[in-house]
mmCIF file of C-alpha atoms and ligand atoms in Angstrom:
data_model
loop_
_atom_site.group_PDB
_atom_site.id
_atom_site.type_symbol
_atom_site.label_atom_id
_atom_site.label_comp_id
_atom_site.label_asym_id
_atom_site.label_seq_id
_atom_site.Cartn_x
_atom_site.Cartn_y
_atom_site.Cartn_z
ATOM 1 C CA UNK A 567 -26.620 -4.349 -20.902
ATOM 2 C CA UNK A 568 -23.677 -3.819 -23.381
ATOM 3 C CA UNK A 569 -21.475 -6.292 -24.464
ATOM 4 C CA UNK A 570 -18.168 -6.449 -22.265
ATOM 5 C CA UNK A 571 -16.266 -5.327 -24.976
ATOM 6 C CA UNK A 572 -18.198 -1.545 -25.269
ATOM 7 C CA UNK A 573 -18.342 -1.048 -21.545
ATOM 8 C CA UNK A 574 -16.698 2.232 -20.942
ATOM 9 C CA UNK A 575 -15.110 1.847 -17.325
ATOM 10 C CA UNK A 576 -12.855 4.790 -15.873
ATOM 11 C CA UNK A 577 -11.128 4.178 -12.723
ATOM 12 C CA UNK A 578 -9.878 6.974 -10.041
ATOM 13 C CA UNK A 579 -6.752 6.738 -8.478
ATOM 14 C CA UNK A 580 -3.528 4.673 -10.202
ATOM 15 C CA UNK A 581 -2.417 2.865 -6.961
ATOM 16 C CA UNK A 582 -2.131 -0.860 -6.306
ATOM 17 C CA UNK A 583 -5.552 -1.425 -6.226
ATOM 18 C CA UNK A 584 -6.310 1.061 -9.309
ATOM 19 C CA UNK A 585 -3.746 -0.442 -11.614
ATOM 20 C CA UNK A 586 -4.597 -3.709 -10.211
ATOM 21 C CA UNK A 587 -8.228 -3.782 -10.964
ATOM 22 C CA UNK A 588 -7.696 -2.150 -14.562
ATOM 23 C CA UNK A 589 -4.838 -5.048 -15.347
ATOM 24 C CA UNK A 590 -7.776 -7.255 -14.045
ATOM 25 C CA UNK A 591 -10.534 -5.516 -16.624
ATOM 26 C CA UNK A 592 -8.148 -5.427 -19.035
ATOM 27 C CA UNK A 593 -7.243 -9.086 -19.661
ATOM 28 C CA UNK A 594 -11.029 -9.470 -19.991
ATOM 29 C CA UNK A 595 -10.662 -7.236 -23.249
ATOM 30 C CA UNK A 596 -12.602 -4.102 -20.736
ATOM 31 C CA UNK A 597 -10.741 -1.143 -21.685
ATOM 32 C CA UNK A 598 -9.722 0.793 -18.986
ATOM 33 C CA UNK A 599 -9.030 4.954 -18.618
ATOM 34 C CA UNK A 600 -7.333 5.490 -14.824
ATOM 35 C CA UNK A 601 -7.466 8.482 -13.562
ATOM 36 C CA UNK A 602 -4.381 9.497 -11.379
ATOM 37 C CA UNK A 603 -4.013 13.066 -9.186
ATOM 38 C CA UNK A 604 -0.475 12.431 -9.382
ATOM 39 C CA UNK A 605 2.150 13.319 -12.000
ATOM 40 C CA UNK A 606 3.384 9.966 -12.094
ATOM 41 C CA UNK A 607 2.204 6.975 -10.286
ATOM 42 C CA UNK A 608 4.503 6.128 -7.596
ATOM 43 C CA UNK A 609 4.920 5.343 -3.798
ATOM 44 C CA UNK A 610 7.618 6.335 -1.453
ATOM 45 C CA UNK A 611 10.769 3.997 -2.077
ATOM 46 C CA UNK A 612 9.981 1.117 1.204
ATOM 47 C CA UNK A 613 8.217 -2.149 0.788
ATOM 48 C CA UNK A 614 4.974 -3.758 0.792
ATOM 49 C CA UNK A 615 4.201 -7.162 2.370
ATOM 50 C CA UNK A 616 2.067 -9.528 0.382
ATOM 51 C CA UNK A 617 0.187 -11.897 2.282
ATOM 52 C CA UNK A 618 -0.661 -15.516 0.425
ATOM 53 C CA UNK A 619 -3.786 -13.956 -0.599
ATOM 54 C CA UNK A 620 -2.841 -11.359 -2.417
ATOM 55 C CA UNK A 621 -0.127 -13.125 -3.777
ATOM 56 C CA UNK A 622 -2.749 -15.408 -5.778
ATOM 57 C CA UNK A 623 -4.605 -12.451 -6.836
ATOM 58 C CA UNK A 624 -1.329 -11.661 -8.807
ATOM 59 C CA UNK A 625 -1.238 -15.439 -10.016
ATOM 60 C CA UNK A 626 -5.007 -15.115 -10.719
ATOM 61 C CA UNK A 627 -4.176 -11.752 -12.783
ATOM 62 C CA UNK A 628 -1.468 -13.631 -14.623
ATOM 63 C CA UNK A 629 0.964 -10.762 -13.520
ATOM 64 C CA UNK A 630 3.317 -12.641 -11.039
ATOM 65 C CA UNK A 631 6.199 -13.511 -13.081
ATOM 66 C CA UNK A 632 6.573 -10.154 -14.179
ATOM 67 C CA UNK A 633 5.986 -8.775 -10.747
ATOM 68 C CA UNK A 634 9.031 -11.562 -9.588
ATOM 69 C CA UNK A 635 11.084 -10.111 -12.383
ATOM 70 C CA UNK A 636 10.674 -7.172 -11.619
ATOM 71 C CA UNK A 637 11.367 -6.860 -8.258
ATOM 72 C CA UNK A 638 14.311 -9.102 -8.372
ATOM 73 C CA UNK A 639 12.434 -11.762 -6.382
ATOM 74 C CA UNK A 640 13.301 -15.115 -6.988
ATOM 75 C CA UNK A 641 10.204 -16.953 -5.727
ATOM 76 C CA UNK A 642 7.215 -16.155 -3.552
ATOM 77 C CA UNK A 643 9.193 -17.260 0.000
ATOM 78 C CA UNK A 644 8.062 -15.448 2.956
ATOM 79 C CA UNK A 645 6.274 -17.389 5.552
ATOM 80 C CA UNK A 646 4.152 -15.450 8.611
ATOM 81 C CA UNK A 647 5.192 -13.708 11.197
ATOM 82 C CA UNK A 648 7.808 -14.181 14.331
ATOM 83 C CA UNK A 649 7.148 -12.096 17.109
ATOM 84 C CA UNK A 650 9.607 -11.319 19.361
ATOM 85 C CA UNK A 651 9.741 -8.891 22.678
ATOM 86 C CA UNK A 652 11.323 -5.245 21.590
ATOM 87 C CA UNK A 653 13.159 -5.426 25.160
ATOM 88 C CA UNK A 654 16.526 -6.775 25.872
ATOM 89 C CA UNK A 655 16.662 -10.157 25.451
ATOM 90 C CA UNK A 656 14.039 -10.486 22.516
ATOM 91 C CA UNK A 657 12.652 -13.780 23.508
ATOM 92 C CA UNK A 658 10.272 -15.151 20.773
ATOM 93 C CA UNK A 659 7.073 -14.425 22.100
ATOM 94 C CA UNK A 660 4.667 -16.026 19.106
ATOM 95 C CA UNK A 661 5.575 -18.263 15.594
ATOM 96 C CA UNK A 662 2.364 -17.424 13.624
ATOM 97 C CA UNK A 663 0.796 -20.918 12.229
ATOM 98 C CA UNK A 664 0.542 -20.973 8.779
ATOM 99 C CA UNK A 665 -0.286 -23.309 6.233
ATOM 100 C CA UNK A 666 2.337 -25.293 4.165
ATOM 101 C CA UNK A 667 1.584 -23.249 0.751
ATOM 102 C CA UNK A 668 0.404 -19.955 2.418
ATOM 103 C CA UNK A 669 3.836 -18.148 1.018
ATOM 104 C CA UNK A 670 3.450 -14.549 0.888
ATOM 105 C CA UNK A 671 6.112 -12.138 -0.581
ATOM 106 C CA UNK A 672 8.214 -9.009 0.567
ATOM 107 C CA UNK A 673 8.385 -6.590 -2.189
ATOM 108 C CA UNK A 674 10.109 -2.853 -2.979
ATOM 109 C CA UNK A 675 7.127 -0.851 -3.402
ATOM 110 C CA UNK A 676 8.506 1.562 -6.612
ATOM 111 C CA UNK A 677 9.091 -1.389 -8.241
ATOM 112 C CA UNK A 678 5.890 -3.109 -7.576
ATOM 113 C CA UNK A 679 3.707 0.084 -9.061
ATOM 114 C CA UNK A 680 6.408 -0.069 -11.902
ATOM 115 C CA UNK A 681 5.518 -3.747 -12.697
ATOM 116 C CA UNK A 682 2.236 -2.817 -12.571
ATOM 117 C CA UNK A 683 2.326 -0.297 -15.570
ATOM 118 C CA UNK A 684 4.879 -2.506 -17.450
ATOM 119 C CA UNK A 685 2.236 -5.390 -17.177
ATOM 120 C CA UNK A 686 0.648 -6.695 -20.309
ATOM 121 C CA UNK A 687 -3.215 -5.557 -19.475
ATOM 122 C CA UNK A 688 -1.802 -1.837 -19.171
ATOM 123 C CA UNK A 689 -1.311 -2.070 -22.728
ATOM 124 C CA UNK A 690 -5.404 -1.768 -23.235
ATOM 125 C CA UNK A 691 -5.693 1.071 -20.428
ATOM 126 C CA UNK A 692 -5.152 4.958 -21.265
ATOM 127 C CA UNK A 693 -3.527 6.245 -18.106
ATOM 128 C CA UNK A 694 -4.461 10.164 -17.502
ATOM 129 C CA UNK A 695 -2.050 11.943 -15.002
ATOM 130 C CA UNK A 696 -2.340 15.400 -13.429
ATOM 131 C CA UNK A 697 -6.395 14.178 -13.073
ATOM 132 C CA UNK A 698 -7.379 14.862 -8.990
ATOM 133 C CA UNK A 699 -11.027 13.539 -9.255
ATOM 134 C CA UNK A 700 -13.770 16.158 -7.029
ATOM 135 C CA UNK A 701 -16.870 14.498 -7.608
ATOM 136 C CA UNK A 702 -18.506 12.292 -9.714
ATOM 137 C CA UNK A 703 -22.113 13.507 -11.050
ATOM 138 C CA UNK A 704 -24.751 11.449 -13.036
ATOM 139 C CA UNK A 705 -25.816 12.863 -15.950
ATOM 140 C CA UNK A 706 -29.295 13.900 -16.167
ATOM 141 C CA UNK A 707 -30.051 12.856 -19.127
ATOM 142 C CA UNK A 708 -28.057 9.340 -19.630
ATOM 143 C CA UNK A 709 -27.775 9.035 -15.979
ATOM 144 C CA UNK A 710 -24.537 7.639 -16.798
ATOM 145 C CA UNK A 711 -21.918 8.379 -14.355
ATOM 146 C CA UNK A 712 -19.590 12.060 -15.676
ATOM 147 C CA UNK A 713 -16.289 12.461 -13.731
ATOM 148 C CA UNK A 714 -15.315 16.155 -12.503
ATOM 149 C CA UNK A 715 -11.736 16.942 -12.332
ATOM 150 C CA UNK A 716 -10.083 19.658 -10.483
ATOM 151 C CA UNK A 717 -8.718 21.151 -14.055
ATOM 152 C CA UNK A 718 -11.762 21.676 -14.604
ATOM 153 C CA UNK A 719 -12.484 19.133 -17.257
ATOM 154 C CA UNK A 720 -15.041 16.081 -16.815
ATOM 155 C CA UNK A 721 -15.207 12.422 -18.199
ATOM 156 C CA UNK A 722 -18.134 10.171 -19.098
ATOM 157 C CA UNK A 723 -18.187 6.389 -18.663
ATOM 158 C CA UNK A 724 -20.430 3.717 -17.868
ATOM 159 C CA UNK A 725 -18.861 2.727 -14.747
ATOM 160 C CA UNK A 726 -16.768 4.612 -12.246
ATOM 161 C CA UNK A 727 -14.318 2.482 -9.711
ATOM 162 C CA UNK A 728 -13.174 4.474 -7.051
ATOM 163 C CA UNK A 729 -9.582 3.492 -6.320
ATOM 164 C CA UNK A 730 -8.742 6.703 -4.576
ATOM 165 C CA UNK A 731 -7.361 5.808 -1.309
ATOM 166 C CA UNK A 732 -8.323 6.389 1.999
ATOM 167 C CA UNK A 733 -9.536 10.150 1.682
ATOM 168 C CA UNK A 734 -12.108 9.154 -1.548
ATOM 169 C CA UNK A 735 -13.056 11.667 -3.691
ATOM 170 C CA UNK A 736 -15.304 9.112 -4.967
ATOM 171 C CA UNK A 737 -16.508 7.330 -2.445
ATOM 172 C CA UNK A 738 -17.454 10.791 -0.879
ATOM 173 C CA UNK A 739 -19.617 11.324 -4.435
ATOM 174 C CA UNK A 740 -21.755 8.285 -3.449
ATOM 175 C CA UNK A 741 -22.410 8.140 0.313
ATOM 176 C CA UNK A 742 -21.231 11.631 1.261
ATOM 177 C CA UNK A 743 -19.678 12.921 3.681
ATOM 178 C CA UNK A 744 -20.250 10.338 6.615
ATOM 179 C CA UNK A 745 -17.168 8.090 5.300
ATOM 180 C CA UNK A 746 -14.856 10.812 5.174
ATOM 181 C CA UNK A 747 -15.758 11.424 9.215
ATOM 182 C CA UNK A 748 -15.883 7.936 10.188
ATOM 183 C CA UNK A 749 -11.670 8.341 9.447
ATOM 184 C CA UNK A 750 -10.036 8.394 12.738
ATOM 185 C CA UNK A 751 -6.897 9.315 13.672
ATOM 186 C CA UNK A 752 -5.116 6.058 15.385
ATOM 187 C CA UNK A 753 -2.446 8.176 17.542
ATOM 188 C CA UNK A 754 -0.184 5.937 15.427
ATOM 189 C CA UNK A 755 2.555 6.970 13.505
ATOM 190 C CA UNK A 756 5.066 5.045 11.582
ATOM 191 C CA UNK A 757 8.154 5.810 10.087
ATOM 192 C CA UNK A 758 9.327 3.913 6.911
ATOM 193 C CA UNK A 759 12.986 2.872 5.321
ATOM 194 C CA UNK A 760 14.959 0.705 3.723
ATOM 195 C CA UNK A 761 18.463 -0.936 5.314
ATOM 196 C CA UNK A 762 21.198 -2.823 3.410
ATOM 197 C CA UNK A 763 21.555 -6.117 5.512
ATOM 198 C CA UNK A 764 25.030 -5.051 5.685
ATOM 199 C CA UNK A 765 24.204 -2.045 7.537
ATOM 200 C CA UNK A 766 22.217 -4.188 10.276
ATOM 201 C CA UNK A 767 24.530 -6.933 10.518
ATOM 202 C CA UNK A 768 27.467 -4.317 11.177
ATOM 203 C CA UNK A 769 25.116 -2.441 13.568
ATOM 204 C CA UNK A 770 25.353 -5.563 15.411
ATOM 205 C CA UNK A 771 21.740 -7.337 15.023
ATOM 206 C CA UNK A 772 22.018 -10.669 15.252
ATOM 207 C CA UNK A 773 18.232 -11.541 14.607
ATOM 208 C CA UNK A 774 17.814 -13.680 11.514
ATOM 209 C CA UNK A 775 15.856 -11.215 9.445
ATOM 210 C CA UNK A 776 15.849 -12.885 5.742
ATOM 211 C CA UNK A 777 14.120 -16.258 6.941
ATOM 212 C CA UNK A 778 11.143 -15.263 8.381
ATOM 213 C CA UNK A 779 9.162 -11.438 8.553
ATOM 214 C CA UNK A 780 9.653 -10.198 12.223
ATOM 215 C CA UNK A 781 7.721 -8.303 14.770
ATOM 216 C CA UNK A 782 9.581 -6.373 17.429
ATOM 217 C CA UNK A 783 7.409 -5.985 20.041
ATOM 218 C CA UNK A 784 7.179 -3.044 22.914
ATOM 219 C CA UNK A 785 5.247 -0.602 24.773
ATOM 220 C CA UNK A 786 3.022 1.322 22.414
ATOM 221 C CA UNK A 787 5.324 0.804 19.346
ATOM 222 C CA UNK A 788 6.496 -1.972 17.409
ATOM 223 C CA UNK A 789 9.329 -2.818 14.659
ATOM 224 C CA UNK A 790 8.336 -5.016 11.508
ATOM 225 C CA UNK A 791 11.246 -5.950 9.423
ATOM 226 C CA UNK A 792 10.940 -8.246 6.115
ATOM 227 C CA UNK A 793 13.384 -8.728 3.547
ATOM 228 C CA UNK A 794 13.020 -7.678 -0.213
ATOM 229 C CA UNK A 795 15.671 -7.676 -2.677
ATOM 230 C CA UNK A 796 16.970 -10.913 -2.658
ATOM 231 C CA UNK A 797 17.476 -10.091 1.107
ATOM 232 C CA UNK A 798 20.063 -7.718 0.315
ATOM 233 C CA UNK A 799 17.470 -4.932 2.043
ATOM 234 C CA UNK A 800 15.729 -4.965 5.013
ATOM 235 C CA UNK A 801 12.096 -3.086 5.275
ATOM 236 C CA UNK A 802 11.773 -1.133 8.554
ATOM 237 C CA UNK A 803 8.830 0.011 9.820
ATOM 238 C CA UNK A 804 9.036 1.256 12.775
ATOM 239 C CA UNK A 805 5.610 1.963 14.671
ATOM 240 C CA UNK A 806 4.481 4.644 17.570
ATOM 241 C CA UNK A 807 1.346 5.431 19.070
ATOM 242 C CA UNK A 808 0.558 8.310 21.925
ATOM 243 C CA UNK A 809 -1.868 7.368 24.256
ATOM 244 C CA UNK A 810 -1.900 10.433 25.778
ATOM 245 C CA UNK A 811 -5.526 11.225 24.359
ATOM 246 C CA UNK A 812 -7.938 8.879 23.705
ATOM 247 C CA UNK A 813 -8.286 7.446 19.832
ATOM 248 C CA UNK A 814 -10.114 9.701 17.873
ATOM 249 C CA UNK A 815 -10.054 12.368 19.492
ATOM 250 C CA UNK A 816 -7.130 13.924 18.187
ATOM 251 C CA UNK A 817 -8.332 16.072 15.145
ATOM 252 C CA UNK A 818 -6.815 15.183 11.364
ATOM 253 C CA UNK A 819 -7.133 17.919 8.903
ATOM 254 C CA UNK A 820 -7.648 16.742 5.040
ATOM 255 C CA UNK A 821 -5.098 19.047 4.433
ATOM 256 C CA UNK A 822 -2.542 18.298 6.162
ATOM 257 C CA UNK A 823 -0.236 16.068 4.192
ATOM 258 C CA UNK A 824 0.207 12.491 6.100
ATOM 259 C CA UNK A 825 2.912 11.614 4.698
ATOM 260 C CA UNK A 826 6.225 13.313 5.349
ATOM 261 C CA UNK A 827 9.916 13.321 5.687
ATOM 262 C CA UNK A 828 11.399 13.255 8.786
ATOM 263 C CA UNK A 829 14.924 13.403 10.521
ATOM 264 C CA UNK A 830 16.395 10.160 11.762
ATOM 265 C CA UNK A 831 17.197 11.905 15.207
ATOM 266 C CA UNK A 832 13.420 11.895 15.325
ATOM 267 C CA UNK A 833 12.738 8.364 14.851
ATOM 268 C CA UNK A 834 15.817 7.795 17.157
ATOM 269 C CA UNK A 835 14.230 10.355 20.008
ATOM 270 C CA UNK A 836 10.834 8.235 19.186
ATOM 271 C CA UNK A 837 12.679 4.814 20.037
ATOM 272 C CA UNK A 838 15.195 6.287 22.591
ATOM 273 C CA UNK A 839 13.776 3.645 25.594
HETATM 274 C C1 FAD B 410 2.895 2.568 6.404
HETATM 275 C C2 FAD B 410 2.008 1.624 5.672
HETATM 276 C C3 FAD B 410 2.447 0.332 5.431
HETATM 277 C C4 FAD B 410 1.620 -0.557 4.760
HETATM 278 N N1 FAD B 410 2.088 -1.808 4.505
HETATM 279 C C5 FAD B 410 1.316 -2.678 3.836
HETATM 280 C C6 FAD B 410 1.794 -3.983 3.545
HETATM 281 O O1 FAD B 410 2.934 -4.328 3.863
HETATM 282 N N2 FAD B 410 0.982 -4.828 2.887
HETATM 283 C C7 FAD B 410 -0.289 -4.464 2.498
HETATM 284 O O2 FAD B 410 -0.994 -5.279 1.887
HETATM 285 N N3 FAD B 410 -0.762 -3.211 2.755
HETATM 286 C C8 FAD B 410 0.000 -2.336 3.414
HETATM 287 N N4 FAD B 410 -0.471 -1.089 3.683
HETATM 288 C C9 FAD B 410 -1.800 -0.725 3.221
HETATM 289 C C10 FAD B 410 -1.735 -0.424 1.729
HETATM 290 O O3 FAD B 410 -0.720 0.515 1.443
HETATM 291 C C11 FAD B 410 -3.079 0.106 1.295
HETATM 292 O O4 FAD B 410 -4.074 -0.822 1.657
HETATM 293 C C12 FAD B 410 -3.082 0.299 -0.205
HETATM 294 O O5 FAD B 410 -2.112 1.246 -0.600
HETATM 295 C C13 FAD B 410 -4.440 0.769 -0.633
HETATM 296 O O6 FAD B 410 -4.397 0.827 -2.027
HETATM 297 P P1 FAD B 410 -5.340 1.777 -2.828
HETATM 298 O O7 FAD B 410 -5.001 1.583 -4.280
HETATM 299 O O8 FAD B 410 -6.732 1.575 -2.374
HETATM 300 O O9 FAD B 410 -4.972 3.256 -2.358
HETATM 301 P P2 FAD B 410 -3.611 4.050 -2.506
HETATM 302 O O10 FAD B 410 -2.436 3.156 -2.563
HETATM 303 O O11 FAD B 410 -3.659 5.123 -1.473
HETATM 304 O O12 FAD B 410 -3.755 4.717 -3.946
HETATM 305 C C14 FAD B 410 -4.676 5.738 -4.193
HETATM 306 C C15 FAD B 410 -4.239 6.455 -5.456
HETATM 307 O O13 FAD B 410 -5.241 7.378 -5.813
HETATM 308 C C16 FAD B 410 -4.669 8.655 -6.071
HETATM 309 N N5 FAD B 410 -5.682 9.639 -5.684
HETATM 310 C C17 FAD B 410 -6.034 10.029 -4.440
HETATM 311 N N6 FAD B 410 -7.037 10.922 -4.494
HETATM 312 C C18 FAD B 410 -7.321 11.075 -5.801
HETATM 313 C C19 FAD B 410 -8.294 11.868 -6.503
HETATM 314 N N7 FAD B 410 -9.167 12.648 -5.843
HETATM 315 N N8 FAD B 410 -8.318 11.786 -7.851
HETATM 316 C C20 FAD B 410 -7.456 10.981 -8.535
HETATM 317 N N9 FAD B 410 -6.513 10.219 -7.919
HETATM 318 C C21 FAD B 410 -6.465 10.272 -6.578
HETATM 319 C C22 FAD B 410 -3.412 8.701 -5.203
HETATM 320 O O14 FAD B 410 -2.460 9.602 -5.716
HETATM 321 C C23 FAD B 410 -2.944 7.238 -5.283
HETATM 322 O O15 FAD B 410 -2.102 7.008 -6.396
HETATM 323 C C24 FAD B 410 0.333 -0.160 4.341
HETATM 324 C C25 FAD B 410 -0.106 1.148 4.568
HETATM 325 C C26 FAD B 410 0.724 2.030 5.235
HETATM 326 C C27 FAD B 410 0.249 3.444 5.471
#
């Protein structure tokens, strides 16, 4: 066993839970290379909900403050969930209990990544863009784990984290196959923005949406709006699901990208009833 310090750990794929983990390693004084397919690290520009737990992984880290500062939140404020019916009248339906220091946190999800890489454990972790992972082979003679990237070029380490994302390059490497097929399609979609609060309040929504997240509820689709911002935006996500075929049965190709841009006359034609 070496001595923390010497462990050479390599981590694949620079997203939260990739720059998380090496910010994580880091503060222990475990240097860190991540491995990232992407040019840059990044994420679409809409928000990500923290619930209370993974808002005290951040305290635990020691990267809150800067994740606050960052993404010009004040203070950890959000409480659960309000669900209310989608259809006219949008009686509450269910106030989620929650505990009286169970705060969690809306956040823009750019700026989250980007207070990530700004935070003070990244300074001990070599970041390696332009690096799509395709296996990860032991070495025959050290055993020790050697990363193979698509460029061709390889890395050794001691220990390889797979922080790939749902389509695993690594995870495939160690149980094959089977986890890759076990990835069903849901028959949901959901389409992701950002609002100014001005922009609602004009449209005429009178829903309080900075106090508490909501949950519009309907027929095979549902609206979850939270504030981030300072409340000066709302993040929309708007779900949909087609039950016309039964889940998983519908076939998702690894190629096809699953993320896209689409027209707002679609999500409109989507949300039409
Ligand atoms: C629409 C939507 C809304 C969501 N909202 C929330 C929310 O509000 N709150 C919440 O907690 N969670 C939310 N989630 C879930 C959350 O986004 C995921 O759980 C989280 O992103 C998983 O993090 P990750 O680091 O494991 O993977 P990812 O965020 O997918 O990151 C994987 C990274 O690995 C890179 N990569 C992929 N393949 C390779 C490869 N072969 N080699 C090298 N790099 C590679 C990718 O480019 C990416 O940067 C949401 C998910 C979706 C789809």
């Amino acid at each position: 066993m070496q001595a923390a310090g010497k462990v050479k750990v390599a981590i694949v794929g620079g997203g939260v839970c990739g720059l998380s983990c090496a910010i994580a390693l880091a503060k222990e004084g475990v240097p860190v290379d991540v491995f990232e397919a992407a040019a840059q690290f990044g994420e679409i520009g809409a928000g990500i909900g923290f619930g209370p737990n993974a808002v005290r992984v951040l305290q635990d880290i020691g990267i809150l403050d800067d994740v606050l500062a960052k993404c010009e939140e004040p203070e950890i404020n959000q409480r659960s969930f309000l669900f209310y019916s989608g259809m006219e009248g949008h009686e509450l339906i269910y106030d989620y209990p929650v505990q009286p220091n169970d705060l969690g946190l809306g956040l823009h999800r750019a700026s989250f990544l980007d207070a990530l890489q700004g935070a003070q454990g990244m300074t001990l972790t070599s970041t390696h863009h332009h690096k799509r992972c395709t296996t990860v082979i032991h070495a025959e003679a050290t055993g020790r784990p050697i990363i193979h990237f698509e460029d061709g070029t390889t890395h050794e380490a001691d220990v390889v984290l797979g922080a790939d994302g749902i389509k695993s390059a690594v995870r495939t490497a160690v149980i094959g196959d089977v986890a890759r097929k076990a990835v069903v399609y849901s028959n949901t979609n959901c389409y992701r923005g950002l609002v100014p609060i001005e922009e609602i309040r004009a449209a005429g929504v009178v829903t309080d949406l900075l106090r508490r997240p909501v949950c519009f509820v309907g027929l095979d689709k549902h609206l979850i709006l939270f504030p981030i911002k300072k409340g000066t935006v709302i993040n929309v996500v708007a779900f949909t699901t087609d039950r016309s075929s039964p889940m998983g049965t519908k076939p998702r190709p690894d190629d096809e990208p699953w993320v896209v841009s689409v027209s707002q006359e679609e999500l409109l034609h989507e949300y039409k009833d």
